[in-house]
Amino acid sequence: MKAKSKDGGEIELPQAVLDSLKLRLKGALIMPGDAGYDESRSVWNAMIDRRPALVVRCLGVADVIACVQFAVEQQLLLCIKGGGHNIAGLATADGALMLDLSLMRGVWVDKQRKIAHAQAGCLLGDVDRETQLHGLATVLGFISATGITGLTLGGGFGYLTRRWGWTTDNVVGMDVVTADARLVRASSDENPDLFWGLRGGGGNFGVVTGIDYQLYPVGPEIVGGLVAWPASDAPEVLKLYRTLAEQAPRELTLVTIMRPAPPAPWLPKDVHGKPIVAILACHSGTPEEGEKAVAAIKSFGTPVGDVLVRRPYAQLQSLLDGTQPKGRRDYWKSEYLPRIEPELCEKFMAHAAKIRSPHSVIVLFQIGGALNGLKNEHSAVGNRDARYVLNIGGAWEQAADDAANMAWARDAWNELRVFSTGGNYINFLTQDEGAERIKAALGNNMARLAEIKSRWDSKNVFRTNRNIAPG
Ligand SMILES: Cc1cc2nc3c(=O)[nH]c(=O)nc-3n(C[C@H](O)[C@H](O)[C@H](O)COP(=O)(O)OP(=O)(O)OC[C@H]3O[C@@H](n4cnc5c(N)ncnc54)[C@H](O)[C@@H]3O)c2cc1C
């Protein structure tokens, strides 16, 4: 069987060598044609269609160690799949040995210490499901099928970011298999340089096998959901959004979305497909406080739909899942913003009006709060001046529509990027965004990351990521 070397060459792997790998594993070794191969190799974004030579469906840390040892011995290209949600398809690579961690999804909650230990293949929903049994939560993202590890290693934000910072600010430790196939702990006490780099530097330093998150009391009942209006109301709705977001307590997170209305049951049939503007809100304090905090949204104008209500926090965490299914073609452009200016709102509306597909969206996420209180050098993620995330999210179904939808996203970005902090979210970068955008995402922390890379992975074993060259 032929595979790819980490330097791009071709390697022949005789059957006896493959058999020796099989003997070291508890999980299955699968290859093209085997049952489960296509499920493992496919990722969320259908624009990515790559074929690893070998896939190991790891069942534990020992399997991960065996795979790293094997990849190093054979000089193989290695890729690591968590939730497979990275839009650039970083989880998969042609000819590589793929470590598919999707069967490692255990979560253990220590409710006294308020810590959750999650295996690296968990999806966000796995963690919320277990922590909410105790009325606890950590900072995770908006779509429950996203993988925890890719999200955390790149920063991570969601409804609780305003209160507790980036997801990665709430990591107390990680278990990591290094390039020399050792299992080590990364925390503020053990290997603090590695810990610093992992919190923003992606999968550059090893294979993370487990993450410990700090938990906080949240819910189980909160106030959250959406109110939507026709897009013709957008000038007033965006004005309302700006005003409310500026005054909002940290318990309240507000998101504005413009898009063609999806065929959701809470929107009347005659609105489906027509342009709407919506405010998505989460108040993570008491439901009574929450209802007061969102009253001005619910009473505003004449909405076409309103599902901003008391509901379980875990339900809110998956409310938008249906809008982001696996298997569409996706292309995003994104920036961090320091504030929302009226001129930005004008351009935001103008480009929303030019959306080319029923699935595309243009979104402003509010994240300002706790993350701004830490120094840029606190961890590799940086971007401590970001208060909003702009995401221009193109999504469509047919390859024939690629050019038109990508052009829409690029045009919108070219006009809106002037409002940026200069930084961007590394986890939202698409496959055609390279070194310059990575540098903008990591800022001044880039040099220290390169040093840490040379200490922990001088031969660049871990390269199918937003790669940092060893310094
Ligand atoms: C629909 C959708 C919604 C999203 N919403 C949010 C959101 O609300 N908030 C937010 O912050 N982000 C969000 N994201 C972005 C998300 O953070 C990234 O896509 C992230 O990469 C997903 O992690 P994953 O494990 O699913 O990724 P994968 O595609 O599996 O992996 C991404 C990268 O991480 C590396 N990696 C994965 N697991 C490991 C591991 N165990 N050890 C070392 N490296 C590893 C991979 O090698 C790869 O380089 C969203 C993405 C999508 C597609």
XYZ file of C-alpha atoms and ligand atoms in Angstrom:
524
model
C 0.000 0.000 0.000
C 1.184 3.499 -0.851
C 1.104 6.375 1.610
C 2.502 9.885 1.808
C 5.605 10.840 3.748
C 5.505 13.918 5.951
C 7.677 15.711 3.409
C 5.300 14.974 0.540
C 7.057 11.949 -0.992
C 5.548 8.530 -1.627
C 6.162 5.618 0.755
C 5.483 1.929 0.143
C 4.148 0.175 3.250
C 4.520 -3.611 2.928
C 1.816 -5.857 4.432
C 4.162 -7.002 7.218
C 4.615 -3.390 8.348
C 0.850 -2.817 8.358
C 0.396 -6.029 10.333
C 2.898 -4.770 12.916
C 0.768 -1.630 13.377
C -2.396 -3.712 13.753
C -0.774 -5.732 16.529
C -0.082 -2.547 18.512
C -3.710 -1.335 18.352
C -6.932 -1.972 20.199
C -8.984 0.194 17.776
C -9.583 -0.702 14.135
C -7.126 0.023 11.332
C -9.138 0.803 8.226
C -8.208 1.515 4.630
C -9.897 2.660 1.425
C -12.764 0.287 0.643
C -13.237 -0.838 4.261
C -16.533 -0.227 6.069
C -16.382 3.094 7.923
C -13.564 4.533 5.789
C -15.763 7.148 4.111
C -17.335 8.143 7.421
C -13.897 8.686 8.941
C -12.398 10.557 6.012
C -15.344 12.905 5.439
C -15.493 16.231 7.242
C -18.151 18.891 7.795
C -17.259 20.982 4.723
C -18.103 19.065 1.514
C -15.581 21.186 -0.413
C -12.909 19.041 1.240
C -12.569 15.601 -0.329
C -9.327 13.938 0.750
C -8.298 10.306 1.060
C -5.971 9.282 3.889
C -4.065 6.045 3.208
C -4.774 4.620 6.666
C -7.273 5.447 9.399
C -6.977 4.300 12.993
C -10.159 4.600 15.023
C -8.399 5.092 18.341
C -9.982 3.615 21.468
C -7.611 5.171 23.984
C -4.332 6.899 24.732
C -2.331 3.707 24.049
C -3.649 3.648 20.477
C -2.625 7.295 20.029
C 0.891 6.522 21.288
C 1.153 3.515 18.953
C 0.116 5.652 15.975
C 2.550 8.480 16.723
C 5.388 5.936 17.140
C 4.441 4.269 13.850
C 4.132 7.572 11.957
C 7.573 8.680 13.188
C 9.219 5.304 12.424
C 7.779 5.265 8.900
C 8.130 9.053 8.330
C 4.403 9.142 7.508
C 2.240 12.225 7.152
C -0.058 12.265 10.172
C -3.445 13.943 10.539
C -5.740 14.123 13.545
C -9.510 14.237 13.434
C -11.543 15.483 16.382
C -15.036 16.615 15.417
C -14.066 17.156 11.747
C -15.629 20.637 11.793
C -12.626 22.653 10.714
C -13.798 24.510 7.607
C -10.364 24.219 5.965
C -10.452 20.436 6.422
C -7.339 20.313 8.611
C -8.456 16.988 10.067
C -7.779 15.098 6.862
C -4.989 14.791 4.296
C -4.386 12.735 1.157
C -2.166 9.724 1.746
C -1.827 10.348 5.509
C -2.234 8.186 8.566
C -5.375 9.620 10.162
C -5.973 9.352 13.892
C -9.735 9.380 14.119
C -10.568 10.196 17.746
C -14.338 10.132 17.294
C -14.764 7.032 19.469
C -13.057 8.703 22.461
C -16.033 10.619 23.804
C -16.103 10.026 27.567
C -16.806 12.908 29.981
C -16.284 12.779 33.762
C -17.553 15.579 36.008
C -16.104 16.334 39.430
C -18.901 18.480 40.794
C -17.053 19.350 44.027
C -14.052 20.807 42.201
C -16.213 21.974 39.297
C -13.965 20.327 36.726
C -14.963 18.251 33.700
C -12.491 15.843 32.140
C -13.391 15.214 28.521
C -11.758 12.844 26.058
C -10.451 14.555 22.954
C -13.016 13.113 20.517
C -15.946 14.705 22.359
C -18.340 16.981 20.575
C -19.564 20.100 22.406
C -22.918 18.462 23.101
C -21.233 15.548 24.905
C -19.736 17.925 27.465
C -22.868 20.049 27.959
C -24.982 16.920 28.390
C -22.910 15.660 31.318
C -22.100 18.981 32.985
C -25.707 20.197 32.860
C -26.755 17.196 34.984
C -25.121 19.197 37.789
C -26.249 22.663 36.641
C -22.688 23.371 35.469
C -21.167 24.441 32.148
C -17.957 25.662 30.565
C -17.472 28.042 27.632
C -18.243 26.165 24.400
C -19.514 27.144 20.937
C -22.903 27.538 19.265
C -23.243 24.233 17.349
C -23.306 21.067 19.426
C -21.742 18.803 16.770
C -18.459 20.770 16.723
C -15.437 18.990 18.199
C -14.166 20.257 21.567
C -10.480 19.821 20.819
C -10.117 21.767 17.581
C -12.324 24.489 19.041
C -10.373 24.707 22.306
C -6.902 24.599 20.744
C -7.779 27.540 18.485
C -9.424 29.665 21.216
C -13.156 28.976 21.291
C -16.091 31.283 21.944
C -19.797 30.945 22.629
C -22.667 32.210 24.779
C -20.566 32.203 27.973
C -17.475 33.960 26.592
C -18.488 37.374 27.877
C -18.445 35.986 31.435
C -15.444 33.657 31.371
C -13.335 34.394 28.297
C -12.143 32.195 25.462
C -12.838 28.474 25.906
C -9.115 28.030 26.259
C -9.020 30.476 29.207
C -11.080 27.864 31.049
C -8.794 24.904 30.463
C -7.003 23.781 33.618
C -4.950 21.035 32.023
C -4.517 18.786 29.012
C -3.112 15.307 28.429
C -0.886 15.271 25.376
C 1.004 12.655 23.372
C 4.163 14.357 22.134
C 6.224 13.857 18.958
C 8.459 11.377 20.840
C 5.335 9.396 21.756
C 5.314 10.267 25.460
C 2.141 11.030 27.390
C 2.624 14.303 29.267
C 0.485 16.692 31.243
C 0.252 20.364 30.269
C -0.963 22.744 32.957
C 0.255 25.844 34.768
C 2.346 23.537 37.041
C 3.522 20.934 34.563
C 5.136 21.866 31.249
C 3.783 25.420 31.400
C 5.362 26.376 28.053
C 3.477 23.584 26.311
C 0.299 24.612 28.140
C 0.769 28.211 26.984
C 1.204 27.152 23.360
C -1.676 24.692 23.272
C -4.085 27.436 24.328
C -4.332 29.046 20.896
C -1.563 27.361 18.911
C -3.737 24.517 17.595
C -2.531 20.942 17.142
C 1.096 21.984 16.555
C 2.621 20.393 19.644
C 1.103 16.946 20.014
C -2.049 14.894 20.069
C -4.322 16.030 22.876
C -6.075 13.040 24.406
C -8.048 14.728 27.189
C -8.966 18.219 28.388
C -9.922 19.411 31.882
C -12.312 22.358 31.889
C -13.262 24.725 34.694
C -17.045 24.663 35.209
C -19.453 27.323 36.473
C -23.057 27.251 37.662
C -25.260 27.841 34.583
C -28.943 26.959 34.172
C -30.260 24.336 33.813
C -32.973 26.860 32.831
C -31.942 30.115 31.149
C -33.519 32.594 28.751
C -32.370 32.153 25.173
C -33.384 31.946 21.531
C -34.176 34.194 18.598
C -36.466 36.966 17.482
C -36.671 37.626 13.712
C -37.967 40.529 11.615
C -38.160 41.137 7.842
C -34.832 42.412 6.465
C -36.550 45.702 5.640
C -36.489 46.382 9.417
C -32.728 45.817 9.589
C -31.695 49.502 9.980
C -33.738 49.815 13.201
C -32.928 46.309 14.426
C -29.192 46.881 14.007
C -29.487 50.181 15.850
C -31.271 48.345 18.677
C -28.564 45.665 18.608
C -25.750 48.213 18.901
C -27.402 49.994 21.805
C -28.333 46.848 23.736
C -24.994 45.162 23.166
C -23.084 48.181 24.486
C -25.138 48.205 27.710
C -25.586 44.457 28.203
C -24.424 42.830 31.433
C -21.951 40.006 30.901
C -24.691 37.428 31.493
C -26.279 38.590 28.243
C -24.763 37.696 24.862
C -26.301 39.113 21.703
C -25.765 37.941 18.149
C -27.182 39.490 14.974
C -27.825 37.358 11.924
C -28.961 38.319 8.424
C -29.901 35.591 5.951
C -32.740 34.147 3.873
C -35.214 32.675 6.385
C -34.665 28.925 6.804
C -37.715 26.621 6.657
C -37.853 26.478 10.459
C -41.191 25.591 12.118
C -41.124 28.787 14.231
C -41.155 30.973 11.095
C -44.352 31.253 9.012
C -44.237 29.397 5.674
C -44.647 32.572 3.619
C -41.443 33.966 5.177
C -39.273 30.952 4.262
C -36.569 31.961 1.795
C -37.235 35.691 2.280
C -34.481 37.874 3.798
C -34.686 38.338 7.556
C -32.701 39.926 10.343
C -32.614 38.162 13.707
C -31.229 38.751 17.174
C -30.047 35.617 18.923
C -29.748 36.067 22.698
C -28.614 34.067 25.686
C -28.962 35.312 29.251
C -27.118 32.855 31.455
C -28.204 34.354 34.790
C -31.521 33.595 36.488
C -34.571 33.278 34.188
C -36.188 36.264 35.970
C -33.196 38.514 35.241
C -33.061 37.080 31.728
C -36.662 37.937 30.918
C -36.088 41.539 32.004
C -32.866 41.771 30.008
C -34.454 40.633 26.732
C -37.790 42.481 27.099
C -36.681 45.295 24.771
C -35.928 42.748 22.032
C -39.192 40.873 22.367
C -41.292 44.050 22.309
C -39.488 45.594 19.347
C -41.445 46.228 16.116
C -43.411 43.448 14.467
C -41.386 40.230 14.483
C -42.079 37.395 12.045
C -41.048 34.880 14.700
C -40.076 34.806 18.376
C -38.573 31.826 20.182
C -36.644 33.844 22.764
C -37.971 32.056 25.857
C -37.068 30.223 29.040
C -35.515 26.920 28.005
C -32.866 24.439 29.178
C -29.341 25.754 28.544
C -28.434 22.453 26.829
C -31.324 22.977 24.417
C -30.076 26.439 23.474
C -26.650 24.919 22.844
C -28.123 22.860 19.988
C -30.846 25.258 18.803
C -28.950 26.249 15.645
C -27.654 22.765 14.763
C -30.202 22.267 11.966
C -28.881 25.340 10.141
C -25.296 23.985 9.947
C -25.492 20.372 8.737
C -22.482 18.361 7.603
C -22.165 17.989 3.829
C -22.800 21.432 2.382
C -20.147 23.441 0.585
C -18.864 26.156 2.913
C -16.597 29.174 2.545
C -16.177 31.768 5.288
C -14.454 35.082 5.799
C -14.061 36.455 9.271
C -12.584 39.272 11.375
C -12.507 40.384 14.990
C -14.055 43.800 15.593
C -13.443 46.285 18.416
C -16.950 47.835 18.157
C -19.983 48.045 15.886
C -20.010 51.275 13.946
C -22.978 52.682 11.976
C -20.928 52.520 8.740
C -20.244 48.849 9.388
C -23.989 48.235 9.806
C -24.644 49.871 6.418
C -22.172 47.568 4.674
C -23.357 44.554 6.657
C -26.911 45.120 5.365
C -25.766 45.845 1.816
C -23.888 42.536 1.584
C -26.677 40.599 3.296
C -28.893 41.787 0.442
C -26.481 40.183 -2.056
C -26.453 36.685 -0.490
C -26.465 34.072 -3.297
C -27.691 30.951 -1.491
C -30.588 30.093 0.858
C -28.061 28.765 3.404
C -25.617 31.676 3.600
C -25.468 34.005 6.585
C -23.727 37.131 7.755
C -23.306 37.322 11.519
C -22.025 39.527 14.344
C -21.197 37.623 17.553
C -20.718 39.599 20.751
C -17.727 38.333 22.778
C -16.391 41.372 24.674
C -16.006 41.035 28.442
C -13.819 38.645 30.403
C -11.403 37.930 27.560
C -10.479 41.621 27.346
C -9.318 41.592 30.985
C -6.316 39.322 30.404
C -2.986 40.267 28.848
C -2.312 39.362 25.231
C 0.560 37.162 26.430
C -1.658 35.223 28.862
C -1.798 32.363 26.331
C -1.165 31.901 22.626
C -4.709 32.825 21.590
C -4.123 36.581 22.112
C -6.638 38.922 20.445
C -7.557 40.465 23.793
C -8.918 43.552 22.009
C -11.666 41.618 20.208
C -15.223 42.519 21.258
C -17.191 41.073 18.320
C -16.650 38.430 15.663
C -17.825 39.138 12.134
C -18.454 36.007 10.111
C -19.446 36.026 6.469
C -20.629 32.465 6.037
C -21.205 31.221 2.515
C -22.989 27.832 2.383
C -24.480 26.142 -0.685
C -24.993 22.713 -2.229
C -23.663 22.429 -5.778
C -20.056 22.669 -6.968
C -21.322 24.679 -9.947
C -22.230 27.458 -7.505
C -18.777 27.623 -5.862
C -17.486 30.645 -7.730
C -20.553 32.848 -7.177
C -20.813 32.087 -3.455
C -17.109 32.453 -2.779
C -17.097 35.754 -4.657
C -19.976 36.988 -2.476
C -18.044 36.173 0.718
C -14.816 37.717 -0.573
C -16.531 40.915 -1.761
C -18.292 41.371 1.572
C -15.046 40.745 3.448
C -13.075 43.171 1.278
C -15.462 45.953 2.271
C -15.936 44.989 5.919
C -12.356 44.149 6.887
C -11.552 47.855 7.382
C -13.469 47.644 10.681
C -11.276 44.795 11.996
C -9.022 44.875 15.060
C -6.441 43.465 12.628
C -6.900 40.013 14.149
C -9.034 37.099 13.061
C -10.205 33.767 14.477
C -7.748 31.086 13.401
C -10.480 28.434 13.563
C -12.563 30.257 10.950
C -9.782 30.464 8.323
C -10.584 28.660 5.077
C -8.283 26.521 2.949
C -7.154 29.409 0.723
C -6.004 31.514 3.684
C -2.321 31.077 4.473
C 0.683 32.456 6.349
C -0.322 36.106 6.367
C -3.725 35.410 7.902
C -2.236 32.997 10.467
C 0.203 35.725 11.471
C -2.667 38.182 11.869
C -4.559 35.633 13.965
C -1.643 34.881 16.304
C -0.084 38.357 16.353
C 2.912 38.931 18.592
C 2.592 35.482 20.102
C 3.912 33.913 16.888
C 7.623 34.106 17.852
C 7.103 32.398 21.224
C 4.998 29.719 19.519
C 7.858 28.982 17.116
C 10.229 28.513 20.089
C 7.803 26.134 21.790
C 7.347 24.271 18.531
C 11.105 23.678 18.268
C 11.190 22.410 21.856
C 8.286 19.973 21.477
C 8.143 19.116 17.768
C 11.398 20.165 16.086
C 10.820 17.770 13.155
C 7.302 19.056 12.548
C 5.566 15.694 12.967
C 2.345 17.628 13.662
C 1.923 19.660 10.492
C -1.648 19.171 9.241
C -2.820 22.240 11.126
C -2.241 25.995 11.026
C 1.405 25.133 10.975
C 4.028 26.980 12.961
C 7.505 26.334 11.620
C 9.974 25.349 14.377
C 11.975 28.500 15.326
C -20.852 24.765 11.985
C -19.691 25.279 12.779
C -19.911 26.029 13.903
C -18.847 26.530 14.641
N -19.114 27.272 15.748
C -18.086 27.712 16.502
C -18.333 28.431 17.699
O -19.467 28.687 18.067
N -17.267 28.838 18.429
C -15.994 28.572 18.053
O -15.086 28.962 18.771
N -15.730 27.899 16.919
C -16.741 27.467 16.146
N -16.484 26.778 14.998
C -15.090 26.609 14.559
C -14.460 25.435 15.269
O -13.864 25.891 16.450
C -13.386 24.810 14.376
O -14.003 24.341 13.211
C -12.628 23.683 15.072
O -11.503 23.361 14.286
C -13.497 22.473 15.249
O -12.854 21.480 15.985
P -12.956 19.951 15.541
O -12.325 19.118 16.609
O -14.341 19.629 15.116
O -12.021 20.042 14.283
P -11.218 19.014 13.352
O -11.625 19.392 11.969
O -11.423 17.604 13.766
O -9.752 19.457 13.659
C -9.321 20.776 13.505
C -7.838 20.914 13.777
O -7.582 20.588 15.133
C -6.658 19.526 15.210
N -7.052 18.585 16.238
C -8.268 18.041 16.422
N -8.229 17.203 17.466
C -6.961 17.223 17.923
C -6.295 16.569 18.985
N -6.922 15.701 19.754
N -4.992 16.850 19.198
C -4.336 17.717 18.412
N -4.914 18.354 17.383
C -6.208 18.109 17.149
C -6.742 18.853 13.844
O -5.604 18.156 13.516
C -6.956 20.004 12.948
O -5.733 20.623 12.664
C -17.529 26.262 14.236
C -17.301 25.502 13.101
C -18.363 25.010 12.373
C -18.112 24.240 11.136
